[in-house]
Amino acid sequence: MNQIKFFSTICFLLTLLLSFETKSVGGLDIPKIPVPGLGGGSDGGVDIDALTGKQSELVKSMTNALLNLSKAQAKFLEALGEKEAAIAAGMYISALEKGEAIGKDDLEKALVQSEESQKIIDKKIAEKKVLEVEAKITFAKGVPPYGKGVAGLAITGLKAKETVDSIGSNPSPLIITKIGSLIFIAKETPGAISMFSNSTGTMLDFATMNE
């Protein structure tokens, strides 16, 4: 699949994900995704073990999404001549490869870095520069992990939002202390999803120009 078809597919998938039957949570319309196994537990009807298990699953998913984005952005930045920014993006790859062992602070740092990298990429792409042949090859290497990363981030964020919402509006302090990473993912991914959704359309135009 060439770059244009790949970015078009990403745009389509993001549109599809955000067009299911939705409900508004914190200003973001999200699909109604079933979250089995969270009822009938020991804290206000919430099964804490099931909840922390879901958190572990989503942390791993978020980590994998950010890992793919970091790999992609390092290639994009290199191709666009932003060598220092490419190195900065690559520095998070080894940390993210720890998978589900990663903590909330690491997730936050990686997400912030990914957003900063994307801002640089968007700014360079806005210059509408035609790349040299070698740079085009490098840029193309970033496309597959970018698609996986953006789709993974969207799906993870939507599931995290739905999971947190299923707890209710006033979770106990015990629950809050046990699901810090889950709450972070649910709170911070909507802005990132919106940013990458917009960026993907811009990158599609850039790929078309550099075909």
Short mmCIF file of N, CA and C in Angstrom, two decimals, residues 6-131:
data_model
loop_
_atom_site.label_atom_id
_atom_site.label_comp_id
_atom_site.label_asym_id
_atom_site.label_seq_id
_atom_site.Cartn_x
_atom_site.Cartn_y
_atom_site.Cartn_z
N PHE A 6 -2.41 4.68 2.31
CA PHE A 6 -2.27 4.40 3.74
C PHE A 6 -2.86 5.53 4.57
N PHE A 7 -2.49 6.78 4.25
CA PHE A 7 -3.03 7.92 5.00
C PHE A 7 -4.54 8.05 4.79
N SER A 8 -5.02 7.73 3.60
CA SER A 8 -6.46 7.77 3.34
C SER A 8 -7.18 6.75 4.20
N THR A 9 -6.57 5.57 4.35
CA THR A 9 -7.15 4.53 5.19
C THR A 9 -7.20 4.96 6.65
N ILE A 10 -6.12 5.60 7.12
CA ILE A 10 -6.08 6.09 8.50
C ILE A 10 -7.18 7.12 8.73
N CYS A 11 -7.33 8.05 7.79
CA CYS A 11 -8.38 9.07 7.90
C CYS A 11 -9.75 8.41 7.98
N PHE A 12 -9.97 7.41 7.13
CA PHE A 12 -11.25 6.72 7.11
C PHE A 12 -11.52 6.01 8.44
N LEU A 13 -10.50 5.32 8.96
CA LEU A 13 -10.67 4.59 10.21
C LEU A 13 -10.96 5.54 11.37
N LEU A 14 -10.26 6.68 11.41
CA LEU A 14 -10.50 7.65 12.47
C LEU A 14 -11.91 8.20 12.39
N THR A 15 -12.36 8.49 11.17
CA THR A 15 -13.73 8.97 10.99
C THR A 15 -14.73 7.92 11.44
N LEU A 16 -14.46 6.66 11.08
CA LEU A 16 -15.35 5.56 11.45
C LEU A 16 -15.42 5.39 12.95
N LEU A 17 -14.27 5.44 13.62
CA LEU A 17 -14.23 5.27 15.07
C LEU A 17 -15.03 6.34 15.79
N LEU A 18 -15.01 7.55 15.24
CA LEU A 18 -15.66 8.67 15.89
C LEU A 18 -17.10 8.87 15.42
N SER A 19 -17.62 7.95 14.59
CA SER A 19 -18.97 8.12 14.07
C SER A 19 -19.95 7.05 14.53
N PHE A 20 -19.50 6.17 15.46
CA PHE A 20 -20.41 5.19 16.03
C PHE A 20 -21.46 5.90 16.88
N GLU A 21 -22.43 5.13 17.35
CA GLU A 21 -23.39 5.68 18.31
C GLU A 21 -22.60 6.19 19.50
N THR A 22 -22.82 7.44 19.90
CA THR A 22 -21.98 8.06 20.90
C THR A 22 -22.75 8.66 22.04
N LYS A 23 -22.00 9.00 23.08
CA LYS A 23 -22.53 9.82 24.17
C LYS A 23 -21.43 10.77 24.57
N SER A 24 -21.81 11.91 25.12
CA SER A 24 -20.84 12.94 25.44
C SER A 24 -20.27 12.72 26.82
N VAL A 25 -18.94 12.68 26.90
CA VAL A 25 -18.24 12.53 28.18
C VAL A 25 -17.13 13.56 28.22
N GLY A 26 -17.25 14.52 29.11
CA GLY A 26 -16.20 15.52 29.24
C GLY A 26 -15.94 16.29 27.97
N GLY A 27 -16.99 16.52 27.19
CA GLY A 27 -16.81 17.30 25.97
C GLY A 27 -16.42 16.48 24.76
N LEU A 28 -16.21 15.16 24.94
CA LEU A 28 -15.82 14.30 23.81
C LEU A 28 -16.93 13.30 23.54
N ASP A 29 -17.39 13.20 22.32
CA ASP A 29 -18.35 12.17 21.96
C ASP A 29 -17.60 10.87 21.72
N ILE A 30 -18.00 9.83 22.43
CA ILE A 30 -17.28 8.57 22.32
C ILE A 30 -18.25 7.41 22.07
N PRO A 31 -17.79 6.37 21.37
CA PRO A 31 -18.64 5.21 21.13
C PRO A 31 -19.03 4.51 22.42
N LYS A 32 -20.20 3.90 22.42
CA LYS A 32 -20.64 3.12 23.57
C LYS A 32 -20.02 1.73 23.47
N ILE A 33 -18.89 1.54 24.11
CA ILE A 33 -18.17 0.28 24.07
C ILE A 33 -18.48 -0.51 25.33
N PRO A 34 -18.96 -1.74 25.24
CA PRO A 34 -19.27 -2.49 26.45
C PRO A 34 -18.02 -2.80 27.26
N VAL A 35 -18.15 -2.70 28.59
CA VAL A 35 -17.03 -2.99 29.48
C VAL A 35 -17.47 -4.08 30.44
N PRO A 36 -17.29 -5.34 30.04
CA PRO A 36 -17.78 -6.45 30.86
C PRO A 36 -16.94 -6.64 32.12
N GLY A 37 -17.59 -7.15 33.15
CA GLY A 37 -16.86 -7.58 34.34
C GLY A 37 -16.55 -6.52 35.35
N LEU A 38 -17.10 -5.30 35.21
CA LEU A 38 -16.78 -4.25 36.17
C LEU A 38 -17.86 -4.07 37.22
N GLY A 39 -18.96 -4.74 37.09
CA GLY A 39 -20.03 -4.61 38.08
C GLY A 39 -19.94 -5.66 39.15
N GLY A 40 -20.73 -5.46 40.25
CA GLY A 40 -20.84 -6.47 41.30
C GLY A 40 -19.62 -6.68 42.11
N GLY A 41 -18.78 -5.65 42.29
CA GLY A 41 -17.54 -5.81 43.03
C GLY A 41 -17.65 -5.38 44.47
N SER A 42 -16.49 -5.08 45.08
CA SER A 42 -16.43 -4.85 46.51
C SER A 42 -16.44 -3.37 46.88
N ASP A 43 -16.52 -2.46 45.91
CA ASP A 43 -16.49 -1.04 46.23
C ASP A 43 -17.57 -0.32 45.45
N GLY A 44 -18.73 -0.16 46.10
CA GLY A 44 -19.83 0.53 45.45
C GLY A 44 -20.30 -0.15 44.18
N GLY A 45 -20.23 -1.47 44.13
CA GLY A 45 -20.66 -2.20 42.94
C GLY A 45 -19.60 -2.33 41.88
N VAL A 46 -18.41 -1.85 42.13
CA VAL A 46 -17.32 -1.92 41.15
C VAL A 46 -16.33 -3.01 41.55
N ASP A 47 -16.02 -3.88 40.63
CA ASP A 47 -15.04 -4.93 40.86
C ASP A 47 -13.65 -4.33 40.65
N ILE A 48 -12.95 -4.05 41.74
CA ILE A 48 -11.66 -3.36 41.66
C ILE A 48 -10.62 -4.21 40.94
N ASP A 49 -10.66 -5.52 41.17
CA ASP A 49 -9.69 -6.39 40.49
C ASP A 49 -9.89 -6.35 38.98
N ALA A 50 -11.15 -6.37 38.55
CA ALA A 50 -11.44 -6.30 37.12
C ALA A 50 -11.02 -4.95 36.56
N LEU A 51 -11.22 -3.91 37.37
CA LEU A 51 -10.87 -2.56 36.93
C LEU A 51 -9.37 -2.39 36.76
N THR A 52 -8.60 -2.89 37.73
CA THR A 52 -7.14 -2.78 37.62
C THR A 52 -6.62 -3.67 36.49
N GLY A 53 -7.33 -4.78 36.24
CA GLY A 53 -6.96 -5.62 35.11
C GLY A 53 -7.18 -4.91 33.79
N LYS A 54 -8.30 -4.17 33.71
CA LYS A 54 -8.58 -3.38 32.51
C LYS A 54 -7.55 -2.27 32.36
N GLN A 55 -7.14 -1.68 33.49
CA GLN A 55 -6.12 -0.65 33.45
C GLN A 55 -4.82 -1.19 32.87
N SER A 56 -4.41 -2.36 33.32
CA SER A 56 -3.18 -2.98 32.83
C SER A 56 -3.26 -3.20 31.33
N GLU A 57 -4.40 -3.66 30.86
CA GLU A 57 -4.61 -3.91 29.43
C GLU A 57 -4.49 -2.61 28.62
N LEU A 58 -5.09 -1.55 29.13
CA LEU A 58 -5.10 -0.29 28.40
C LEU A 58 -3.76 0.44 28.49
N VAL A 59 -3.04 0.27 29.60
CA VAL A 59 -1.69 0.84 29.69
C VAL A 59 -0.79 0.18 28.64
N LYS A 60 -0.91 -1.12 28.52
CA LYS A 60 -0.12 -1.84 27.52
C LYS A 60 -0.48 -1.37 26.11
N SER A 61 -1.78 -1.18 25.86
CA SER A 61 -2.24 -0.73 24.56
C SER A 61 -1.77 0.69 24.27
N MET A 62 -1.85 1.57 25.27
CA MET A 62 -1.40 2.96 25.12
C MET A 62 0.10 3.01 24.86
N THR A 63 0.84 2.19 25.60
CA THR A 63 2.28 2.14 25.45
C THR A 63 2.67 1.71 24.04
N ASN A 64 1.97 0.70 23.53
CA ASN A 64 2.26 0.21 22.19
C ASN A 64 1.93 1.27 21.13
N ALA A 65 0.84 2.01 21.35
CA ALA A 65 0.47 3.08 20.42
C ALA A 65 1.53 4.18 20.41
N LEU A 66 2.00 4.57 21.59
CA LEU A 66 3.01 5.62 21.68
C LEU A 66 4.36 5.13 21.15
N LEU A 67 4.63 3.85 21.31
CA LEU A 67 5.87 3.28 20.77
C LEU A 67 5.85 3.37 19.24
N ASN A 68 4.74 2.99 18.63
CA ASN A 68 4.63 3.08 17.18
C ASN A 68 4.71 4.52 16.70
N LEU A 69 4.06 5.44 17.42
CA LEU A 69 4.12 6.84 17.04
C LEU A 69 5.54 7.39 17.15
N SER A 70 6.25 7.00 18.21
CA SER A 70 7.63 7.46 18.38
C SER A 70 8.52 6.98 17.25
N LYS A 71 8.36 5.71 16.88
CA LYS A 71 9.14 5.16 15.77
C LYS A 71 8.84 5.90 14.46
N ALA A 72 7.56 6.16 14.24
CA ALA A 72 7.15 6.86 13.02
C ALA A 72 7.66 8.29 13.00
N GLN A 73 7.48 8.98 14.11
CA GLN A 73 7.87 10.39 14.16
C GLN A 73 9.38 10.58 14.03
N ALA A 74 10.14 9.64 14.56
CA ALA A 74 11.60 9.71 14.40
C ALA A 74 11.97 9.65 12.92
N LYS A 75 11.28 8.80 12.16
CA LYS A 75 11.54 8.70 10.71
C LYS A 75 11.08 9.96 9.98
N PHE A 76 9.89 10.45 10.32
CA PHE A 76 9.38 11.65 9.67
C PHE A 76 10.30 12.84 9.90
N LEU A 77 10.71 13.01 11.16
CA LEU A 77 11.57 14.15 11.51
C LEU A 77 12.92 14.06 10.82
N GLU A 78 13.44 12.85 10.75
CA GLU A 78 14.72 12.66 10.05
C GLU A 78 14.58 13.04 8.57
N ALA A 79 13.50 12.59 7.96
CA ALA A 79 13.27 12.88 6.55
C ALA A 79 13.07 14.37 6.30
N LEU A 80 12.50 15.06 7.28
CA LEU A 80 12.21 16.48 7.13
C LEU A 80 13.39 17.37 7.55
N GLY A 81 14.51 16.73 7.91
CA GLY A 81 15.72 17.48 8.25
C GLY A 81 15.80 17.95 9.68
N GLU A 82 14.92 17.44 10.54
CA GLU A 82 14.92 17.83 11.96
C GLU A 82 15.66 16.74 12.76
N LYS A 83 16.98 16.73 12.66
CA LYS A 83 17.78 15.66 13.24
C LYS A 83 17.68 15.61 14.76
N GLU A 84 17.78 16.78 15.42
CA GLU A 84 17.74 16.81 16.89
C GLU A 84 16.37 16.35 17.40
N ALA A 85 15.32 16.81 16.74
CA ALA A 85 13.97 16.40 17.14
C ALA A 85 13.78 14.90 16.91
N ALA A 86 14.40 14.36 15.86
CA ALA A 86 14.31 12.92 15.59
C ALA A 86 14.97 12.12 16.70
N ILE A 87 16.12 12.62 17.17
CA ILE A 87 16.82 11.95 18.28
C ILE A 87 15.97 12.00 19.55
N ALA A 88 15.34 13.16 19.81
CA ALA A 88 14.50 13.31 21.00
C ALA A 88 13.32 12.34 20.96
N ALA A 89 12.72 12.19 19.78
CA ALA A 89 11.61 11.25 19.63
C ALA A 89 12.08 9.81 19.85
N GLY A 90 13.26 9.50 19.34
CA GLY A 90 13.79 8.15 19.47
C GLY A 90 14.19 7.77 20.88
N MET A 91 14.46 8.77 21.72
CA MET A 91 14.89 8.49 23.09
C MET A 91 13.83 7.77 23.90
N TYR A 92 12.57 7.91 23.53
CA TYR A 92 11.49 7.30 24.29
C TYR A 92 11.18 5.87 23.85
N ILE A 93 11.78 5.45 22.75
CA ILE A 93 11.46 4.13 22.22
C ILE A 93 11.86 3.02 23.19
N SER A 94 13.08 3.08 23.71
CA SER A 94 13.54 2.02 24.62
C SER A 94 12.71 1.97 25.90
N ALA A 95 12.32 3.15 26.41
CA ALA A 95 11.49 3.19 27.62
C ALA A 95 10.12 2.59 27.36
N LEU A 96 9.55 2.90 26.22
CA LEU A 96 8.22 2.39 25.89
C LEU A 96 8.22 0.90 25.61
N GLU A 97 9.35 0.36 25.22
CA GLU A 97 9.43 -1.06 24.94
C GLU A 97 9.29 -1.92 26.20
N LYS A 98 9.25 -1.29 27.37
CA LYS A 98 9.00 -2.02 28.61
C LYS A 98 7.57 -2.52 28.68
N GLY A 99 6.70 -1.96 27.85
CA GLY A 99 5.32 -2.43 27.78
C GLY A 99 4.50 -2.06 28.98
N GLU A 100 3.75 -3.03 29.54
CA GLU A 100 2.81 -2.74 30.60
C GLU A 100 3.49 -2.38 31.92
N ALA A 101 4.81 -2.56 32.01
CA ALA A 101 5.53 -2.20 33.23
C ALA A 101 5.72 -0.69 33.36
N ILE A 102 5.38 0.05 32.31
CA ILE A 102 5.58 1.49 32.31
C ILE A 102 4.59 2.16 33.25
N GLY A 103 5.01 3.25 33.90
CA GLY A 103 4.17 3.95 34.85
C GLY A 103 3.47 5.15 34.24
N LYS A 104 2.57 5.78 35.02
CA LYS A 104 1.81 6.93 34.53
C LYS A 104 2.72 8.08 34.14
N ASP A 105 3.76 8.33 34.95
CA ASP A 105 4.67 9.44 34.65
C ASP A 105 5.37 9.23 33.31
N ASP A 106 5.78 7.98 33.05
CA ASP A 106 6.42 7.67 31.77
C ASP A 106 5.46 7.85 30.61
N LEU A 107 4.21 7.42 30.81
CA LEU A 107 3.19 7.59 29.78
C LEU A 107 2.99 9.07 29.47
N GLU A 108 2.91 9.86 30.53
CA GLU A 108 2.69 11.30 30.35
C GLU A 108 3.83 11.95 29.58
N LYS A 109 5.06 11.62 29.96
CA LYS A 109 6.22 12.19 29.28
C LYS A 109 6.24 11.78 27.81
N ALA A 110 5.93 10.51 27.55
CA ALA A 110 5.94 10.01 26.17
C ALA A 110 4.84 10.66 25.33
N LEU A 111 3.67 10.87 25.93
CA LEU A 111 2.58 11.51 25.20
C LEU A 111 2.90 12.96 24.89
N VAL A 112 3.45 13.68 25.87
CA VAL A 112 3.85 15.07 25.65
C VAL A 112 4.91 15.15 24.55
N GLN A 113 5.89 14.25 24.60
CA GLN A 113 6.94 14.23 23.58
C GLN A 113 6.36 13.96 22.19
N SER A 114 5.41 13.02 22.13
CA SER A 114 4.79 12.68 20.86
C SER A 114 4.02 13.87 20.29
N GLU A 115 3.32 14.59 21.15
CA GLU A 115 2.57 15.77 20.70
C GLU A 115 3.52 16.87 20.23
N GLU A 116 4.63 17.05 20.96
CA GLU A 116 5.61 18.06 20.55
C GLU A 116 6.26 17.69 19.23
N SER A 117 6.58 16.41 19.06
CA SER A 117 7.16 15.94 17.80
C SER A 117 6.20 16.20 16.65
N GLN A 118 4.92 15.92 16.88
CA GLN A 118 3.94 16.10 15.81
C GLN A 118 3.77 17.56 15.43
N LYS A 119 3.89 18.45 16.40
CA LYS A 119 3.81 19.89 16.10
C LYS A 119 4.94 20.31 15.17
N ILE A 120 6.13 19.77 15.42
CA ILE A 120 7.28 20.08 14.56
C ILE A 120 7.05 19.52 13.16
N ILE A 121 6.55 18.29 13.11
CA ILE A 121 6.27 17.65 11.82
C ILE A 121 5.24 18.46 11.04
N ASP A 122 4.17 18.85 11.71
CA ASP A 122 3.12 19.63 11.04
C ASP A 122 3.66 20.96 10.51
N LYS A 123 4.53 21.59 11.30
CA LYS A 123 5.11 22.87 10.89
C LYS A 123 5.99 22.70 9.65
N LYS A 124 6.79 21.63 9.63
CA LYS A 124 7.67 21.39 8.47
C LYS A 124 6.85 21.02 7.24
N ILE A 125 5.82 20.22 7.44
CA ILE A 125 4.98 19.81 6.33
C ILE A 125 4.26 21.02 5.71
N ALA A 126 3.91 21.98 6.57
CA ALA A 126 3.21 23.19 6.09
C ALA A 126 4.07 24.00 5.12
N GLU A 127 5.39 23.77 5.14
CA GLU A 127 6.28 24.46 4.21
C GLU A 127 6.16 23.92 2.79
N LYS A 128 5.50 22.76 2.67
CA LYS A 128 5.23 22.14 1.36
C LYS A 128 6.50 21.92 0.55
N LYS A 129 7.50 21.41 1.24
CA LYS A 129 8.78 21.14 0.60
C LYS A 129 8.75 19.77 -0.09
N VAL A 130 9.26 19.73 -1.30
CA VAL A 130 9.38 18.46 -2.00
C VAL A 130 10.66 17.78 -1.53
N LEU A 131 10.57 16.56 -1.04
CA LEU A 131 11.71 15.86 -0.47
C LEU A 131 12.61 15.26 -1.55
#
